[in-house]
PDB file of C-alpha atoms in Angstrom:
ATOM      1  CA  UNK A   1      61.313  24.336  48.794  1.00 60.00           C
ATOM      2  CA  UNK A   2      59.344  25.629  51.765  1.00 64.00           C
ATOM      3  CA  UNK A   3      62.187  28.035  52.578  1.00 70.00           C
ATOM      4  CA  UNK A   4      62.112  29.471  49.048  1.00 77.00           C
ATOM      5  CA  UNK A   5      58.321  29.848  49.134  1.00 76.00           C
ATOM      6  CA  UNK A   6      58.452  31.555  52.506  1.00 80.00           C
ATOM      7  CA  UNK A   7      61.121  34.020  51.375  1.00 83.00           C
ATOM      8  CA  UNK A   8      59.275  34.858  48.163  1.00 87.00           C
ATOM      9  CA  UNK A   9      55.960  35.207  50.030  1.00 88.00           C
ATOM     10  CA  UNK A  10      57.541  37.532  52.594  1.00 90.00           C
ATOM     11  CA  UNK A  11      59.122  39.810  49.997  1.00 91.00           C
ATOM     12  CA  UNK A  12      56.009  39.836  47.810  1.00 92.00           C
ATOM     13  CA  UNK A  13      53.767  40.508  50.808  1.00 93.00           C
ATOM     14  CA  UNK A  14      55.857  43.427  52.032  1.00 94.00           C
ATOM     15  CA  UNK A  15      56.165  44.832  48.505  1.00 95.00           C
ATOM     16  CA  UNK A  16      52.409  44.706  47.906  1.00 96.00           C
ATOM     17  CA  UNK A  17      51.724  46.191  51.333  1.00 96.00           C
ATOM     18  CA  UNK A  18      54.172  49.016  50.641  1.00 96.00           C
ATOM     19  CA  UNK A  19      52.586  49.661  47.239  1.00 97.00           C
ATOM     20  CA  UNK A  20      49.095  49.660  48.740  1.00 97.00           C
ATOM     21  CA  UNK A  21      50.133  52.004  51.541  1.00 97.00           C
ATOM     22  CA  UNK A  22      51.691  54.522  49.141  1.00 97.00           C
ATOM     23  CA  UNK A  23      48.619  54.428  46.893  1.00 97.00           C
ATOM     24  CA  UNK A  24      46.273  54.824  49.868  1.00 97.00           C
ATOM     25  CA  UNK A  25      48.201  57.923  50.971  1.00 97.00           C
ATOM     26  CA  UNK A  26      47.877  59.349  47.462  1.00 97.00           C
ATOM     27  CA  UNK A  27      44.174  58.501  47.411  1.00 96.00           C
ATOM     28  CA  UNK A  28      43.668  60.343  50.679  1.00 96.00           C
ATOM     29  CA  UNK A  29      45.066  63.653  49.452  1.00 94.00           C
ATOM     30  CA  UNK A  30      44.361  63.691  45.698  1.00 94.00           C
ATOM     31  CA  UNK A  31      41.376  65.923  44.739  1.00 94.00           C
ATOM     32  CA  UNK A  32      40.109  63.457  42.138  1.00 94.00           C
ATOM     33  CA  UNK A  33      37.431  61.481  43.938  1.00 95.00           C
ATOM     34  CA  UNK A  34      34.707  62.977  41.718  1.00 94.00           C
ATOM     35  CA  UNK A  35      34.720  64.614  38.300  1.00 92.00           C
ATOM     36  CA  UNK A  36      32.197  67.073  36.883  1.00 89.00           C
ATOM     37  CA  UNK A  37      32.164  68.150  33.229  1.00 78.00           C
ATOM     38  CA  UNK A  38      29.967  71.090  32.301  1.00 73.00           C
ATOM     39  CA  UNK A  39      28.162  70.797  28.963  1.00 66.00           C
ATOM     40  CA  UNK A  40      27.851  74.569  28.708  1.00 62.00           C
ATOM     41  CA  UNK A  41      31.602  75.074  29.093  1.00 64.00           C
ATOM     42  CA  UNK A  42      33.652  72.091  27.953  1.00 68.00           C
ATOM     43  CA  UNK A  43      36.908  73.877  28.771  1.00 73.00           C
ATOM     44  CA  UNK A  44      36.027  73.846  32.492  1.00 82.00           C
ATOM     45  CA  UNK A  45      36.380  70.692  34.574  1.00 88.00           C
ATOM     46  CA  UNK A  46      35.531  70.368  38.282  1.00 90.00           C
ATOM     47  CA  UNK A  47      37.071  67.785  40.602  1.00 93.00           C
ATOM     48  CA  UNK A  48      36.416  67.018  44.259  1.00 94.00           C
ATOM     49  CA  UNK A  49      38.430  65.208  46.884  1.00 94.00           C
ATOM     50  CA  UNK A  50      38.235  64.717  50.623  1.00 95.00           C
ATOM     51  CA  UNK A  51      39.941  68.000  51.377  1.00 94.00           C
ATOM     52  CA  UNK A  52      39.267  70.430  48.555  1.00 94.00           C
ATOM     53  CA  UNK A  53      37.427  71.203  45.345  1.00 93.00           C
ATOM     54  CA  UNK A  54      39.340  72.156  42.216  1.00 93.00           C
ATOM     55  CA  UNK A  55      38.399  73.682  38.885  1.00 91.00           C
ATOM     56  CA  UNK A  56      40.583  73.335  35.813  1.00 87.00           C
ATOM     57  CA  UNK A  57      40.286  75.921  33.055  1.00 83.00           C
ATOM     58  CA  UNK A  58      42.208  75.955  29.819  1.00 78.00           C
ATOM     59  CA  UNK A  59      43.418  79.541  30.187  1.00 78.00           C
ATOM     60  CA  UNK A  60      43.887  79.795  33.969  1.00 80.00           C
ATOM     61  CA  UNK A  61      44.920  76.233  34.853  1.00 84.00           C
ATOM     62  CA  UNK A  62      43.920  74.480  38.099  1.00 87.00           C
ATOM     63  CA  UNK A  63      42.623  76.404  41.075  1.00 91.00           C
ATOM     64  CA  UNK A  64      41.703  74.645  44.327  1.00 92.00           C
ATOM     65  CA  UNK A  65      39.810  75.697  47.429  1.00 92.00           C
ATOM     66  CA  UNK A  66      39.829  73.813  50.725  1.00 93.00           C
ATOM     67  CA  UNK A  67      36.559  72.932  52.405  1.00 92.00           C
ATOM     68  CA  UNK A  68      35.684  75.526  55.027  1.00 89.00           C
ATOM     69  CA  UNK A  69      34.039  73.271  57.605  1.00 89.00           C
ATOM     70  CA  UNK A  70      34.374  69.605  58.460  1.00 91.00           C
ATOM     71  CA  UNK A  71      30.863  69.406  59.896  1.00 90.00           C
ATOM     72  CA  UNK A  72      29.354  70.947  56.759  1.00 89.00           C
ATOM     73  CA  UNK A  73      30.614  68.074  54.598  1.00 91.00           C
ATOM     74  CA  UNK A  74      28.367  65.169  53.586  1.00 91.00           C
ATOM     75  CA  UNK A  75      28.494  62.158  55.908  1.00 93.00           C
ATOM     76  CA  UNK A  76      30.384  59.994  53.411  1.00 93.00           C
ATOM     77  CA  UNK A  77      33.193  62.544  53.117  1.00 94.00           C
ATOM     78  CA  UNK A  78      33.500  63.024  56.884  1.00 95.00           C
ATOM     79  CA  UNK A  79      33.706  59.286  57.533  1.00 96.00           C
ATOM     80  CA  UNK A  80      36.022  58.816  54.543  1.00 96.00           C
ATOM     81  CA  UNK A  81      38.520  61.265  56.017  1.00 96.00           C
ATOM     82  CA  UNK A  82      38.658  59.321  59.269  1.00 96.00           C
ATOM     83  CA  UNK A  83      38.871  55.925  57.613  1.00 97.00           C
ATOM     84  CA  UNK A  84      41.576  56.991  55.170  1.00 97.00           C
ATOM     85  CA  UNK A  85      43.671  58.363  58.029  1.00 96.00           C
ATOM     86  CA  UNK A  86      43.107  55.070  59.837  1.00 97.00           C
ATOM     87  CA  UNK A  87      44.136  53.145  56.722  1.00 97.00           C
ATOM     88  CA  UNK A  88      47.347  55.139  56.365  1.00 97.00           C
ATOM     89  CA  UNK A  89      48.252  54.632  60.023  1.00 97.00           C
ATOM     90  CA  UNK A  90      47.494  50.908  60.086  1.00 97.00           C
ATOM     91  CA  UNK A  91      49.353  50.389  56.822  1.00 96.00           C
ATOM     92  CA  UNK A  92      52.453  52.087  58.201  1.00 97.00           C
ATOM     93  CA  UNK A  93      52.327  50.009  61.402  1.00 96.00           C
ATOM     94  CA  UNK A  94      51.841  46.855  59.339  1.00 95.00           C
ATOM     95  CA  UNK A  95      54.937  47.606  57.269  1.00 95.00           C
ATOM     96  CA  UNK A  96      56.972  48.401  60.379  1.00 94.00           C
ATOM     97  CA  UNK A  97      55.921  45.256  62.252  1.00 93.00           C
ATOM     98  CA  UNK A  98      56.213  42.855  59.315  1.00 91.00           C
ATOM     99  CA  UNK A  99      59.611  44.328  58.417  1.00 89.00           C
ATOM    100  CA  UNK A 100      61.031  43.132  61.759  1.00 88.00           C
ATOM    101  CA  UNK A 101      59.564  39.679  61.057  1.00 85.00           C
ATOM    102  CA  UNK A 102      61.393  39.140  57.762  1.00 85.00           C
ATOM    103  CA  UNK A 103      63.981  36.376  57.634  1.00 79.00           C
ATOM    104  CA  UNK A 104      66.407  38.602  55.721  1.00 77.00           C
ATOM    105  CA  UNK A 105      66.580  40.921  58.733  1.00 70.00           C
ATOM    106  CA  UNK A 106      69.243  39.682  61.148  1.00 68.00           C
ATOM    107  CA  UNK A 107      67.633  41.278  64.197  1.00 68.00           C
ATOM    108  CA  UNK A 108      66.152  38.569  66.416  1.00 58.00           C
ATOM    109  CA  UNK A 109      67.416  35.810  64.143  1.00 62.00           C
ATOM    110  CA  UNK A 110      67.319  33.226  66.912  1.00 66.00           C
ATOM    111  CA  UNK A 111      63.723  34.078  67.916  1.00 74.00           C
ATOM    112  CA  UNK A 112      61.821  32.330  65.127  1.00 77.00           C
ATOM    113  CA  UNK A 113      58.527  32.222  66.987  1.00 82.00           C
ATOM    114  CA  UNK A 114      58.633  35.966  67.625  1.00 84.00           C
ATOM    115  CA  UNK A 115      59.344  36.654  63.960  1.00 85.00           C
ATOM    116  CA  UNK A 116      56.391  34.463  62.963  1.00 87.00           C
ATOM    117  CA  UNK A 117      54.088  36.398  65.294  1.00 90.00           C
ATOM    118  CA  UNK A 118      55.344  39.687  63.884  1.00 90.00           C
ATOM    119  CA  UNK A 119      54.551  38.500  60.363  1.00 91.00           C
ATOM    120  CA  UNK A 120      51.043  37.487  61.412  1.00 92.00           C
ATOM    121  CA  UNK A 121      50.474  40.812  63.166  1.00 94.00           C
ATOM    122  CA  UNK A 122      51.814  42.705  60.144  1.00 94.00           C
ATOM    123  CA  UNK A 123      49.485  40.745  57.863  1.00 94.00           C
ATOM    124  CA  UNK A 124      46.472  41.476  60.072  1.00 95.00           C
ATOM    125  CA  UNK A 125      47.335  45.191  60.123  1.00 96.00           C
ATOM    126  CA  UNK A 126      47.621  45.185  56.330  1.00 96.00           C
ATOM    127  CA  UNK A 127      44.196  43.535  56.119  1.00 96.00           C
ATOM    128  CA  UNK A 128      42.699  46.172  58.390  1.00 97.00           C
ATOM    129  CA  UNK A 129      44.366  48.931  56.392  1.00 97.00           C
ATOM    130  CA  UNK A 130      42.999  47.516  53.130  1.00 97.00           C
ATOM    131  CA  UNK A 131      39.463  47.284  54.494  1.00 97.00           C
ATOM    132  CA  UNK A 132      39.708  50.815  55.901  1.00 97.00           C
ATOM    133  CA  UNK A 133      40.685  52.030  52.416  1.00 97.00           C
ATOM    134  CA  UNK A 134      38.052  50.067  50.489  1.00 97.00           C
ATOM    135  CA  UNK A 135      35.096  51.134  52.643  1.00 97.00           C
ATOM    136  CA  UNK A 136      35.251  54.929  52.035  1.00 97.00           C
ATOM    137  CA  UNK A 137      36.103  54.557  48.357  1.00 97.00           C
ATOM    138  CA  UNK A 138      33.207  52.161  47.790  1.00 97.00           C
ATOM    139  CA  UNK A 139      30.840  54.329  49.852  1.00 96.00           C
ATOM    140  CA  UNK A 140      31.626  57.476  47.869  1.00 96.00           C
ATOM    141  CA  UNK A 141      31.283  55.505  44.614  1.00 96.00           C
ATOM    142  CA  UNK A 142      27.892  54.185  45.750  1.00 96.00           C
ATOM    143  CA  UNK A 143      26.646  57.680  46.623  1.00 94.00           C
ATOM    144  CA  UNK A 144      27.923  58.978  43.282  1.00 94.00           C
ATOM    145  CA  UNK A 145      25.966  56.322  41.395  1.00 94.00           C
ATOM    146  CA  UNK A 146      22.834  57.059  43.429  1.00 92.00           C
ATOM    147  CA  UNK A 147      23.037  60.784  42.728  1.00 88.00           C
ATOM    148  CA  UNK A 148      23.838  60.213  39.056  1.00 88.00           C
ATOM    149  CA  UNK A 149      20.668  58.165  38.507  1.00 87.00           C
ATOM    150  CA  UNK A 150      18.461  60.195  40.853  1.00 82.00           C
ATOM    151  CA  UNK A 151      15.248  60.925  38.963  1.00 79.00           C
ATOM    152  CA  UNK A 152      14.405  63.852  41.235  1.00 81.00           C
ATOM    153  CA  UNK A 153      17.326  65.845  39.826  1.00 78.00           C
ATOM    154  CA  UNK A 154      16.508  67.622  36.546  1.00 76.00           C
ATOM    155  CA  UNK A 155      18.327  66.362  33.458  1.00 73.00           C
ATOM    156  CA  UNK A 156      19.999  69.699  32.755  1.00 72.00           C
ATOM    157  CA  UNK A 157      21.810  69.642  36.127  1.00 77.00           C
ATOM    158  CA  UNK A 158      25.421  68.347  35.774  1.00 81.00           C
ATOM    159  CA  UNK A 159      26.175  65.057  37.539  1.00 86.00           C
ATOM    160  CA  UNK A 160      29.295  64.038  39.397  1.00 89.00           C
ATOM    161  CA  UNK A 161      31.084  60.962  38.034  1.00 92.00           C
ATOM    162  CA  UNK A 162      33.856  58.652  39.226  1.00 94.00           C
ATOM    163  CA  UNK A 163      37.279  60.248  39.618  1.00 93.00           C
ATOM    164  CA  UNK A 164      40.667  58.644  39.170  1.00 94.00           C
ATOM    165  CA  UNK A 165      41.295  58.549  42.924  1.00 95.00           C
ATOM    166  CA  UNK A 166      38.463  56.041  43.425  1.00 96.00           C
ATOM    167  CA  UNK A 167      40.132  53.510  41.142  1.00 97.00           C
ATOM    168  CA  UNK A 168      43.452  54.239  42.822  1.00 96.00           C
ATOM    169  CA  UNK A 169      41.856  53.583  46.211  1.00 96.00           C
ATOM    170  CA  UNK A 170      40.355  50.276  45.082  1.00 97.00           C
ATOM    171  CA  UNK A 171      43.737  49.127  43.800  1.00 97.00           C
ATOM    172  CA  UNK A 172      45.394  50.252  47.049  1.00 97.00           C
ATOM    173  CA  UNK A 173      42.919  48.341  49.198  1.00 97.00           C
ATOM    174  CA  UNK A 174      43.269  45.149  47.157  1.00 97.00           C
ATOM    175  CA  UNK A 175      47.069  45.408  47.263  1.00 97.00           C
ATOM    176  CA  UNK A 176      46.992  45.728  51.050  1.00 97.00           C
ATOM    177  CA  UNK A 177      44.645  42.739  51.381  1.00 97.00           C
ATOM    178  CA  UNK A 178      46.763  40.572  49.089  1.00 96.00           C
ATOM    179  CA  UNK A 179      49.952  41.657  50.844  1.00 95.00           C
ATOM    180  CA  UNK A 180      48.462  40.703  54.215  1.00 94.00           C
ATOM    181  CA  UNK A 181      47.441  37.292  52.862  1.00 94.00           C
ATOM    182  CA  UNK A 182      50.966  36.606  51.614  1.00 93.00           C
ATOM    183  CA  UNK A 183      52.494  37.650  54.938  1.00 92.00           C
ATOM    184  CA  UNK A 184      50.224  35.270  56.822  1.00 91.00           C
ATOM    185  CA  UNK A 185      50.952  32.476  54.341  1.00 89.00           C
ATOM    186  CA  UNK A 186      54.664  33.054  54.884  1.00 87.00           C
ATOM    187  CA  UNK A 187      54.133  32.845  58.649  1.00 85.00           C
ATOM    188  CA  UNK A 188      52.359  29.490  58.263  1.00 82.00           C
ATOM    189  CA  UNK A 189      55.466  28.024  56.597  1.00 73.00           C
ATOM    190  CA  UNK A 190      57.802  29.194  59.348  1.00 55.00           C
ATOM    191  CA  UNK A 191      57.954  25.876  61.215  1.00 51.00           C
ATOM    192  CA  UNK A 192      59.014  23.613  58.367  1.00 46.00           C
ATOM    193  CA  UNK A 193      62.422  25.241  57.750  1.00 44.00           C
ATOM    194  CA  UNK A 194      62.981  25.388  61.483  1.00 41.00           C
ATOM    195  CA  UNK A 195      62.424  21.657  61.876  1.00 40.00           C
ATOM    196  CA  UNK A 196      64.701  20.866  58.933  1.00 42.00           C
ATOM    197  CA  UNK A 197      67.295  23.185  60.411  1.00 45.00           C
ATOM    198  CA  UNK A 198      67.216  21.295  63.727  1.00 44.00           C
ATOM    199  CA  UNK A 199      67.534  18.046  61.766  1.00 41.00           C
ATOM    200  CA  UNK A 200      70.594  19.386  59.955  1.00 47.00           C
ATOM    201  CA  UNK A 201      72.171  20.492  63.246  1.00 46.00           C
ATOM    202  CA  UNK A 202      71.558  17.042  64.728  1.00 45.00           C
ATOM    203  CA  UNK A 203      73.211  15.426  61.710  1.00 52.00           C
ATOM    204  CA  UNK A 204      76.260  17.675  62.062  1.00 56.00           C
ATOM    205  CA  UNK A 205      76.523  16.827  65.752  1.00 56.00           C
ATOM    206  CA  UNK A 206      76.363  13.081  65.021  1.00 56.00           C
ATOM    207  CA  UNK A 207      78.979  13.447  62.304  1.00 56.00           C
ATOM    208  CA  UNK A 208      81.255  15.372  64.693  1.00 63.00           C
ATOM    209  CA  UNK A 209      80.905  12.646  67.318  1.00 64.00           C
ATOM    210  CA  UNK A 210      81.821  10.001  64.745  1.00 63.00           C
ATOM    211  CA  UNK A 211      84.922  11.944  63.748  1.00 64.00           C
ATOM    212  CA  UNK A 212      85.961  12.384  67.385  1.00 66.00           C
ATOM    213  CA  UNK A 213      85.450   8.669  68.033  1.00 65.00           C
ATOM    214  CA  UNK A 214      87.467   7.757  64.954  1.00 64.00           C
ATOM    215  CA  UNK A 215      90.318  10.089  65.928  1.00 61.00           C
ATOM    216  CA  UNK A 216      90.338   8.606  69.439  1.00 64.00           C
ATOM    217  CA  UNK A 217      90.588   5.069  68.048  1.00 60.00           C
ATOM    218  CA  UNK A 218      93.423   6.071  65.728  1.00 60.00           C
ATOM    219  CA  UNK A 219      95.377   7.564  68.618  1.00 60.00           C
ATOM    220  CA  UNK A 220      94.944   4.379  70.662  1.00 56.00           C
TER     221      UNK A 220
END
């Protein structure tokens, strides 16, 4: 039973970590962190991401322009760029490390303790990647809410609202955290199958000795 749970936890953990990593990469580059709808022109929609601002018009389509200067960006966007890059890198390392710790991988099959440590390290990296993805998304969402309800801004000025990439980033961060938890849970169950395996080997050795003794007695 413990072997089945460990296998399922490993596969589910790696799958969730892979899903979270892919979504975090999409969140990093999609220009949908903020949306802006103009009341004066409903056919024009503005979106903003970490790297560019886009405007969508019914006749022209989408046109995007990259930010000219990194230092000219607001603090939350500058830090979000760094943290999202960090999240993507840590997520990739977590997948690579935990992949070598899977039981279904025959490499290092006899080194159970090493595989358990790789699973733990992969889970910790997935945790770090999830936190690094959740922090910038939540920070940008917090600043968006503050600016939306800022009483110093006149009512006729359009307000930025949540974009689809924020929700994608939250889902990516939670997937990475849950995947890391499952990988560490799988690592905690790594000793039970090993002990039962040693017990089975001992039983086979005792049975072989009994057969050899019986054959020796029959020959005599």
